[in-house]
XYZ file of C-alpha atoms in Angstrom:
568
model
C -26.574 -58.194 -23.141
C -23.960 -59.701 -20.901
C -21.217 -57.824 -22.736
C -23.022 -54.503 -22.329
C -23.651 -55.161 -18.637
C -20.005 -56.032 -18.107
C -18.923 -52.876 -19.937
C -21.292 -50.766 -17.851
C -19.989 -52.253 -14.594
C -16.401 -51.732 -15.720
C -17.138 -48.083 -16.540
C -18.876 -47.605 -13.193
C -15.972 -49.151 -11.307
C -13.500 -46.979 -13.237
C -15.484 -43.819 -12.375
C -15.741 -44.889 -8.725
C -12.018 -45.577 -8.590
C -11.224 -42.225 -10.222
C -13.515 -40.375 -7.813
C -11.992 -42.172 -4.841
C -8.492 -41.353 -6.077
C -9.385 -37.648 -6.496
C -10.848 -37.432 -2.995
C -7.855 -39.219 -1.550
C -5.472 -36.783 -3.260
C -7.571 -33.807 -2.131
C -7.599 -35.011 1.475
C -3.865 -35.711 1.614
C -3.054 -32.373 -0.053
C -5.379 -30.386 2.205
C -3.648 -31.787 5.304
C -0.111 -30.901 4.175
C 1.827 -28.518 6.407
C 4.776 -26.224 5.803
C 7.998 -27.411 7.486
C 9.053 -25.477 10.568
C 11.881 -23.016 9.929
C 13.630 -21.868 13.064
C 15.472 -18.533 13.219
C 18.864 -20.254 13.177
C 17.925 -21.881 9.856
C 16.529 -18.721 8.275
C 19.847 -17.661 6.808
C 20.535 -16.356 3.351
C 19.323 -18.755 0.657
C 21.197 -18.943 -2.603
C 19.045 -20.875 -5.028
C 17.343 -17.942 -6.755
C 18.602 -14.793 -8.423
C 16.283 -12.263 -6.852
C 14.356 -11.561 -3.682
C 13.251 -8.901 -1.237
C 15.812 -6.709 0.482
C 16.131 -5.948 4.183
C 15.828 -2.165 4.599
C 13.341 -1.688 7.443
C 14.670 -0.769 10.857
C 12.742 -0.681 14.132
C 11.578 2.923 13.640
C 10.180 2.154 10.182
C 8.401 -0.957 11.484
C 6.754 1.025 14.274
C 5.608 3.637 11.769
C 4.186 0.902 9.527
C 2.062 -0.315 12.449
C 0.929 3.192 13.389
C 0.373 4.100 9.746
C -1.875 1.068 9.220
C -3.956 1.673 12.363
C -4.399 5.427 12.678
C -6.504 6.678 9.768
C -9.289 9.200 9.496
C -11.110 7.059 12.042
C -9.351 8.800 14.919
C -11.099 12.018 13.847
C -14.480 10.353 13.289
C -14.929 7.049 15.150
C -14.054 8.524 18.549
C -16.837 11.093 18.278
C -19.526 8.941 16.697
C -19.140 6.207 19.331
C -19.071 8.837 22.088
C -22.582 9.919 21.028
C -23.879 6.539 22.192
C -21.452 5.809 25.000
C -20.781 9.223 26.534
C -17.410 10.062 28.122
C -17.166 6.346 28.901
C -15.988 5.913 25.292
C -12.514 6.284 26.796
C -13.049 3.019 28.680
C -14.336 1.434 25.455
C -11.043 2.268 23.763
C -9.074 1.012 26.770
C -10.917 -2.332 26.731
C -10.591 -2.730 22.965
C -6.921 -1.774 23.182
C -6.323 -4.318 25.955
C -7.911 -7.006 23.778
C -5.702 -6.025 20.848
C -2.631 -6.150 23.097
C -3.457 -9.805 23.831
C -3.788 -10.524 20.107
C -0.580 -8.590 19.456
C 1.333 -10.755 21.937
C 0.322 -13.816 19.913
C 1.411 -12.120 16.691
C 4.697 -11.065 18.319
C 5.630 -14.645 19.225
C 4.929 -15.956 15.740
C 6.687 -13.030 14.054
C 9.740 -13.873 16.155
C 9.515 -17.562 15.191
C 9.313 -16.830 11.444
C 11.491 -13.749 11.017
C 12.589 -14.410 7.450
C 9.381 -15.205 5.572
C 6.430 -13.219 4.270
C 2.893 -14.468 4.831
C 1.745 -13.435 8.298
C -1.402 -15.263 9.422
C -1.411 -17.376 6.250
C 2.145 -18.612 6.879
C 1.511 -19.349 10.554
C -1.631 -21.333 9.736
C 0.155 -23.281 6.990
C 2.841 -24.317 9.480
C 0.643 -24.989 12.515
C -2.395 -26.617 10.894
C -2.690 -27.403 7.194
C -2.666 -26.138 3.635
C -6.396 -25.788 3.078
C -6.997 -23.881 6.329
C -4.152 -21.511 5.413
C -5.710 -20.905 1.983
C -9.089 -20.194 3.607
C -7.500 -17.685 6.002
C -5.772 -15.960 3.078
C -9.038 -15.645 1.121
C -10.963 -14.147 4.048
C -8.183 -11.677 4.802
C -7.733 -10.721 1.172
C -11.398 -9.821 0.618
C -11.194 -7.547 3.672
C -8.054 -5.924 2.278
C -9.464 -5.421 -1.234
C -12.763 -3.879 -0.125
C -11.020 -1.890 2.608
C -8.449 -0.443 0.187
C -11.160 0.615 -2.265
C -13.238 2.189 0.501
C -10.251 4.082 1.927
C -9.285 5.292 -1.569
C -12.751 6.787 -2.089
C -12.641 8.446 1.336
C -9.191 9.833 0.565
C -10.431 11.198 -2.765
C -13.305 12.921 -0.973
C -10.977 14.515 1.601
C -8.574 15.665 -1.122
C -11.456 17.363 -2.957
C -12.567 19.003 0.299
C -9.107 20.472 0.846
C -8.793 21.586 -2.793
C -12.123 23.406 -2.604
C -10.686 25.587 0.149
C -8.967 27.396 -2.734
C -11.250 29.508 -4.999
C -9.685 28.124 -8.177
C -10.960 24.605 -7.395
C -14.513 25.557 -6.407
C -17.268 23.433 -7.897
C -15.363 20.195 -8.616
C -17.829 17.720 -10.236
C -19.021 14.895 -7.997
C -17.815 12.206 -10.432
C -14.222 13.297 -9.834
C -13.914 12.777 -6.098
C -17.221 12.307 -4.314
C -18.767 9.689 -6.589
C -21.702 9.967 -8.973
C -24.234 7.148 -9.173
C -25.396 5.850 -12.543
C -27.604 2.975 -13.754
C -29.922 3.388 -10.804
C -27.122 3.299 -8.263
C -25.598 0.052 -9.570
C -22.368 1.902 -10.365
C -20.806 4.907 -8.657
C -18.166 6.643 -10.790
C -15.136 8.090 -9.013
C -12.148 9.155 -11.126
C -9.783 10.473 -8.452
C -9.710 7.308 -6.289
C -8.139 5.072 -8.988
C -5.636 7.843 -9.792
C -4.537 8.000 -6.151
C -4.283 4.193 -6.049
C -2.143 4.251 -9.197
C 0.257 6.790 -7.679
C 0.635 4.773 -4.455
C 1.095 1.552 -6.443
C 3.913 3.188 -8.422
C 5.584 4.261 -5.165
C 5.314 0.713 -3.788
C 6.680 -0.788 -7.009
C 9.684 1.528 -6.858
C 10.902 -0.142 -3.686
C 10.395 -0.562 0.031
C 12.790 2.319 0.702
C 10.661 4.830 -1.208
C 7.331 3.563 0.184
C 8.747 3.453 3.717
C 9.971 7.049 3.378
C 6.525 8.236 2.254
C 4.798 6.253 5.011
C 7.216 7.599 7.627
C 6.676 11.222 6.546
C 2.869 10.957 6.421
C 2.651 8.988 9.673
C 4.844 11.440 11.573
C 2.753 14.290 10.121
C -0.554 12.834 11.275
C 0.807 11.898 14.720
C 2.105 15.454 15.166
C -1.308 16.811 14.117
C -3.097 14.501 16.577
C -0.754 15.631 19.365
C -1.444 19.288 18.465
C -5.190 18.592 18.486
C -4.946 16.955 21.914
C -2.734 19.725 23.308
C -4.940 22.578 22.055
C -8.139 20.784 23.030
C -6.848 20.152 26.564
C -7.173 23.898 27.290
C -10.814 23.875 26.154
C -11.955 21.014 28.396
C -14.881 21.583 30.738
C -14.675 18.833 33.377
C -18.435 19.020 33.962
C -18.924 17.478 30.509
C -17.467 14.237 31.888
C -20.386 13.838 34.260
C -22.154 11.479 34.086
C -19.253 9.408 32.814
C -21.369 6.443 31.682
C -24.843 7.875 31.011
C -26.054 4.750 29.210
C -24.530 2.230 31.576
C -21.774 -0.358 31.418
C -23.476 -2.272 28.595
C -23.093 0.724 26.259
C -19.375 0.879 27.097
C -18.963 -2.830 26.293
C -20.880 -2.442 23.031
C -18.695 0.547 22.213
C -15.611 -1.610 22.807
C -16.796 -4.100 20.161
C -17.233 -1.216 17.700
C -13.905 0.543 18.283
C -11.950 -2.730 18.339
C -11.509 -2.348 14.582
C -9.922 1.088 15.015
C -6.773 -0.719 16.204
C -6.590 -3.197 13.339
C -3.330 -2.808 11.465
C -0.554 -3.859 13.825
C -0.422 -7.206 12.000
C 1.067 -5.306 9.049
C 4.359 -5.315 10.954
C 4.399 -9.134 10.928
C 3.935 -9.090 7.151
C 7.118 -7.004 6.856
C 9.250 -9.872 8.194
C 11.249 -10.484 5.041
C 12.237 -6.824 4.687
C 13.209 -6.110 8.317
C 16.907 -5.687 9.107
C 16.746 -7.460 12.477
C 13.393 -9.260 12.313
C 13.655 -11.523 15.340
C 14.310 -8.597 17.646
C 12.454 -5.778 15.904
C 9.178 -7.411 14.829
C 7.817 -8.099 18.357
C 8.912 -4.639 19.521
C 7.402 -2.998 16.428
C 4.068 -4.765 16.897
C 3.705 -3.893 20.573
C 5.113 -0.346 20.355
C 2.888 0.678 17.438
C -0.191 -0.640 19.229
C 0.641 1.153 22.492
C 1.166 4.422 20.607
C -2.249 4.015 18.965
C -3.938 3.294 22.306
C -2.385 6.437 23.844
C -3.489 8.664 20.945
C -7.044 7.289 20.929
C -7.452 7.807 24.677
C -6.144 11.377 24.402
C -8.598 12.237 21.607
C -11.502 10.638 23.523
C -10.804 12.678 26.651
C -10.490 15.901 24.642
C -13.588 15.523 22.484
C -15.889 14.513 25.364
C -14.439 17.262 27.566
C -14.848 20.023 24.972
C -18.485 19.362 23.986
C -21.308 17.533 25.805
C -21.488 14.114 24.170
C -25.119 14.646 23.072
C -24.083 17.560 20.839
C -21.228 15.856 19.012
C -21.568 15.900 15.215
C -21.990 12.752 13.151
C -19.823 13.257 10.060
C -16.820 15.143 11.454
C -17.345 15.347 15.243
C -13.802 16.351 16.168
C -13.552 19.097 13.547
C -17.011 20.425 14.510
C -16.052 20.438 18.195
C -13.080 22.729 17.532
C -15.078 24.901 15.130
C -17.690 25.424 17.869
C -14.908 26.823 20.068
C -13.807 29.255 17.343
C -10.696 27.200 16.501
C -11.285 26.771 12.780
C -7.570 26.493 12.013
C -7.539 23.270 14.034
C -10.391 21.989 11.852
C -8.187 22.531 8.794
C -5.361 20.669 10.544
C -7.768 17.808 11.227
C -8.622 17.591 7.522
C -4.925 17.488 6.654
C -4.393 14.851 9.329
C -7.249 12.814 7.880
C -5.627 12.901 4.425
C -2.277 11.846 5.901
C -3.966 9.126 7.941
C -5.891 7.699 4.999
C -2.794 7.825 2.784
C -0.671 5.782 5.187
C -3.477 3.316 5.916
C -3.977 2.778 2.182
C -0.240 2.578 1.469
C 0.392 -0.050 4.153
C -2.732 -1.981 3.155
C -1.576 -2.243 -0.477
C 1.905 -3.207 0.720
C 0.608 -6.025 2.940
C -1.652 -7.414 0.210
C 1.200 -7.739 -2.275
C 3.355 -9.615 0.272
C 0.539 -12.078 0.946
C 0.132 -12.725 -2.783
C 3.906 -13.143 -2.978
C 3.800 -15.842 -0.301
C 1.031 -17.808 -2.030
C 2.736 -17.483 -5.392
C 5.915 -18.974 -3.917
C 3.978 -21.841 -2.363
C 2.160 -22.626 -5.611
C -1.339 -21.967 -4.312
C -1.556 -19.114 -6.836
C 0.120 -18.807 -10.279
C 3.889 -18.352 -10.151
C 3.694 -14.848 -11.646
C 2.714 -13.584 -8.173
C 6.019 -14.945 -6.826
C 8.226 -12.936 -9.179
C 10.367 -10.229 -7.574
C 11.962 -7.525 -9.714
C 15.747 -8.191 -9.776
C 16.676 -4.493 -9.404
C 13.810 -2.943 -7.478
C 13.436 -5.978 -5.176
C 9.645 -5.621 -5.041
C 6.938 -8.166 -5.996
C 5.943 -5.952 -8.878
C 3.348 -8.269 -10.458
C 1.569 -8.831 -7.137
C 1.679 -5.110 -6.398
C 0.207 -4.141 -9.765
C -2.530 -6.783 -9.435
C -3.492 -5.431 -6.010
C -3.609 -1.893 -7.391
C -5.785 -2.946 -10.333
C -8.342 -4.758 -8.151
C -8.577 -1.856 -5.705
C -8.733 0.672 -8.569
C -11.618 -1.091 -10.310
C -13.598 -1.410 -7.069
C -12.912 2.204 -6.057
C -13.630 3.627 -9.495
C -16.888 1.850 -10.250
C -18.600 0.918 -6.991
C -19.768 2.620 -3.832
C -17.846 0.187 -1.663
C -18.977 1.954 1.509
C -22.191 -0.063 1.293
C -20.074 -3.209 1.671
C -18.509 -2.027 4.915
C -20.812 -4.180 7.021
C -19.260 -7.361 5.590
C -15.749 -6.231 6.508
C -13.753 -7.392 9.551
C -14.709 -11.044 8.954
C -11.225 -11.797 7.672
C -9.529 -9.822 10.429
C -11.353 -11.604 13.256
C -10.865 -14.952 11.544
C -7.160 -14.277 11.093
C -6.668 -13.105 14.682
C -8.464 -16.171 16.040
C -6.436 -18.605 13.947
C -3.155 -16.861 14.845
C -3.966 -17.304 18.543
C -4.676 -20.985 17.923
C -1.369 -21.248 16.008
C 0.565 -20.129 19.098
C -0.892 -23.050 21.067
C -0.514 -25.611 18.263
C 3.089 -24.691 17.475
C 3.998 -25.060 21.140
C 2.732 -28.660 20.843
C 4.690 -29.210 17.640
C 7.892 -28.186 19.360
C 7.660 -31.391 21.381
C 8.972 -34.624 19.888
C 6.579 -37.204 18.472
C 7.085 -39.369 21.544
C 5.865 -36.575 23.786
C 2.828 -35.516 21.745
C 0.705 -38.353 20.385
C -1.855 -38.014 17.596
C -4.668 -38.573 20.102
C -3.325 -35.760 22.297
C -3.157 -33.486 19.228
C -6.775 -34.290 18.311
C -7.910 -33.671 21.877
C -6.161 -30.291 21.958
C -7.626 -29.323 18.590
C -11.104 -30.297 19.786
C -10.646 -28.058 22.838
C -9.641 -25.094 20.656
C -12.691 -25.624 18.433
C -14.899 -25.846 21.535
C -13.563 -22.506 22.800
C -14.256 -20.930 19.395
C -17.850 -22.180 19.352
C -18.371 -21.026 22.953
C -17.122 -17.547 22.056
C -19.400 -17.344 19.030
C -22.326 -18.790 21.002
C -21.823 -16.324 23.854
C -21.723 -13.504 21.313
C -24.991 -14.625 19.746
C -26.678 -14.928 23.137
C -25.460 -11.442 24.077
C -26.663 -10.077 20.746
C -30.219 -11.404 21.102
C -30.402 -10.456 24.805
C -30.846 -14.074 25.859
C -31.010 -15.121 29.485
C -27.828 -14.391 31.403
C -27.783 -18.022 32.532
C -27.144 -19.266 28.976
C -24.330 -16.762 28.570
C -22.712 -18.011 31.777
C -23.141 -21.599 30.572
C -21.230 -20.840 27.353
C -18.431 -19.255 29.391
C -18.267 -22.261 31.740
C -17.952 -24.721 28.838
C -15.171 -22.554 27.409
C -13.377 -22.565 30.773
C -13.616 -26.372 30.945
C -11.997 -26.592 27.488
C -9.293 -24.181 28.657
C -8.583 -26.295 31.749
C -8.239 -29.375 29.542
C -5.741 -27.502 27.378
C -3.836 -26.306 30.425
C -3.549 -29.582 32.336
C -3.618 -32.230 29.592
C -1.238 -30.681 27.046
C 2.518 -30.089 27.210
C 3.968 -26.800 25.924
C 7.523 -25.997 24.899
C 9.205 -22.630 25.236
C 9.673 -21.135 21.758
C 12.839 -19.528 20.405
C 12.791 -15.733 20.459
C 9.906 -13.747 21.934
C 7.533 -15.808 24.066
C 3.839 -15.015 24.467
C 3.069 -15.180 28.217
C 0.478 -17.400 29.905
C 0.045 -19.964 27.144
C -2.555 -21.417 26.630
C -4.660 -19.024 28.758
C -3.938 -15.827 26.848
C -4.430 -17.267 23.323
C -7.667 -18.979 24.403
C -9.020 -15.688 25.781
C -8.168 -14.076 22.425
C -10.030 -16.777 20.501
C -13.089 -16.491 22.738
C -13.291 -12.695 22.521
C -12.579 -12.551 18.777
C -15.404 -14.995 18.045
C -17.615 -13.065 20.478
C -17.028 -10.002 18.296
C -17.579 -12.090 15.161
C -21.092 -12.818 16.399
C -21.775 -9.070 16.638
C -21.218 -8.563 12.894
C -24.089 -8.088 10.462
C -25.662 -11.389 9.373
C -24.570 -10.644 5.796
C -20.993 -10.892 7.026
C -21.669 -14.490 8.077
C -23.147 -15.223 4.641
C -20.039 -13.717 3.043
C -17.871 -15.965 5.230
C -19.695 -19.131 4.127
C -19.904 -18.261 0.416
C -16.258 -17.180 0.179
C -15.171 -20.340 2.017
C -17.052 -22.508 -0.509
C -15.490 -20.640 -3.445
C -12.032 -20.938 -1.865
C -12.372 -24.694 -1.395
C -13.400 -24.945 -5.059
C -10.352 -22.977 -6.238
C -8.112 -25.135 -4.077
C -9.729 -28.343 -5.325
C -9.226 -27.507 -9.014
C -5.916 -25.602 -8.851
C -4.179 -25.275 -5.488
C -3.898 -28.932 -4.533
C -2.046 -29.763 -7.783
C 0.432 -26.873 -7.714
C 1.202 -26.262 -4.038
C 4.714 -26.932 -2.724
C 5.006 -26.572 1.073
C 8.827 -26.611 0.896
C 9.035 -23.634 -1.450
C 10.932 -21.466 1.029
C 14.077 -23.197 -0.214
C 13.833 -21.136 -3.413
C 14.031 -17.765 -1.667
C 17.104 -15.593 -1.275
C 17.228 -12.967 1.472
C 19.274 -9.876 0.639
C 20.813 -7.965 3.519
C 20.718 -4.184 3.586
C 23.920 -2.363 2.505
C 26.356 -1.781 5.341
C 25.774 1.972 5.354
C 22.015 1.431 5.920
C 22.515 -0.828 8.898
C-alpha cells in the first residue's frame, strides 16, 4: 500500500511540475517582444537569397490607399446614410474623416519608424507590447480581411453580370453564375464568377508588385475620374432648396451617421503594409497614408453634396441611390458610368485587400507564429507566392459557397481593434525610447493601466450611448477617461521618435482609442461574440503551436532588394 501511495504521489508531483513548467513557458513566451529596429539599422540584409523588392513610389502608395478605401460604397453608402441623416450626411463624413485622420497620424508615425518591415498593426503590437497580443491582433484583422474579400468578390461578380447584361448577347445569365443561388435551404449559396475573379486577381498579385500596382493604378485612376465626372455633372443639377432643412433629424442622427460611414474610410492602413516594397519608405509612407485619406474625404464630401442637392433626401433609392438620382434627371449615361466606377472601385478594393493579407501572413511566417511556408518569397517574382495563393483559396471558397453578406454585421471588429492598439503602440513606443533608468517597470505598468482605463471608458460610453442611458453616466465615463489621460500626460515621459512624429502625444492617440472603442460598442452584439470566440481560438493556437516556433529576432533573415536604378 505504501509503495502504491508513494508512486501515486510521485506521479501527481510529476504532473504538477510538468503543468507548472508549461504555464511558465507559455507566460514567458507570450510576453516576448520584437527588438526595436530603427531606420538607420534597416539596411539591406544579406543572410537570405530572396525577398521582396522595392518598386512602389509615392504615387503608387497614394493609389494603394485610395484604391483600398474608395469602393462601390461611395455610390451606395453616401445615399443610404443620407436617407436617415438628410443633407447633414456631409457633416457625418467630415466627422468620420476627421477621426480617421487622427488614426492615420498614429499609423504614419509607426510606418516611419518601421520602414523596412511588413506587418503593419501586427508588427507594431509585437514591438510595443508582446507576442500574444500581436497574434490576437493579427487574427482579428485577418478574419475581417477574409470575410471582406469574399463579400467584395460576390458584389463585384454581381456588378460584372449587370454590365454584361447591358448587351443582348448576355441576357438571362443564370443566378448561380454571378448573383448567387441558394441551395440546401439557404445553407450554401453557389456563385461561380466570384472565385474566378479572385483567381485572376491572385494570379496578377503572384506575378509581382509591379503588375498588381499597374492594375491598381489604372483602376483607381479610372474610378476617381468617374467620381469627379459624377460630381461635376451633378453640380449643375443641384437645387439648393433640397439642402433645407440641413439636419432634419437633429444632431444625434448626424453623429450616428458618422459611426456608420467611419468604415467607408477604412483602407489607408494598407499603405503601412506596403513598407517593405516602398522605394523611400520613411519619407513616402506617412505622406501616402495622409494624402490618400484626404483625397477620399474630398471625394466623399463632393458626392454627399451632389446627391442631397439633386434629390430630396426622402426620395433617395436604397440599392443604388446615386445611379437612381441621375436617372431621375434623365442622365442615364451617368448611371452607366457609375456602374463602371463601381466595378473599378470593387476591383481595386479587392486587389489591395488580397495584397495586404498576403503580407501579413508573410510577416507571421517569418516570425514563426505560422508555418514557415508562409514566409517563402519567390526568388524571381519576389512575391510571397504561397501566402498569396492561400489567401486566394480562402476567399474563393467563402465567396463561392456562402452568402457572406449575412456575416457583414460581424465585420469591422478587427479594424477597430487594430486601430485602437496602433494608437496605444504610439504611446508605448515613446516610453520605450527612454532608457531603463528613465522608465521604471512600475511607471510602465501605471501607463498601461491608464491606456486600458481609457479603452474601457470608451467602450462604456459607447454602450451607454447605445442604450440611451442617462447623460450623467455618459459624462462620468468621459471624466474618468480624462483623468486617465491627465495621468498619462503628467506622469509619463515621452521621447521624440525618428522620422515622422505624431503630434500631441499622448492626447491624440488617447482620443483615437476612446472613439474607436466607442464605435466598437455600436457594433452588433454578435460582433462581440465573434471577438471573444476568435480570441479564445487564437490563444489555443498560440499555446499549442506559436509559443514553440516563434522567433522575435527573425528580421535578421530578411534581405531587402532595391529597385533597379532606372525605376528610381
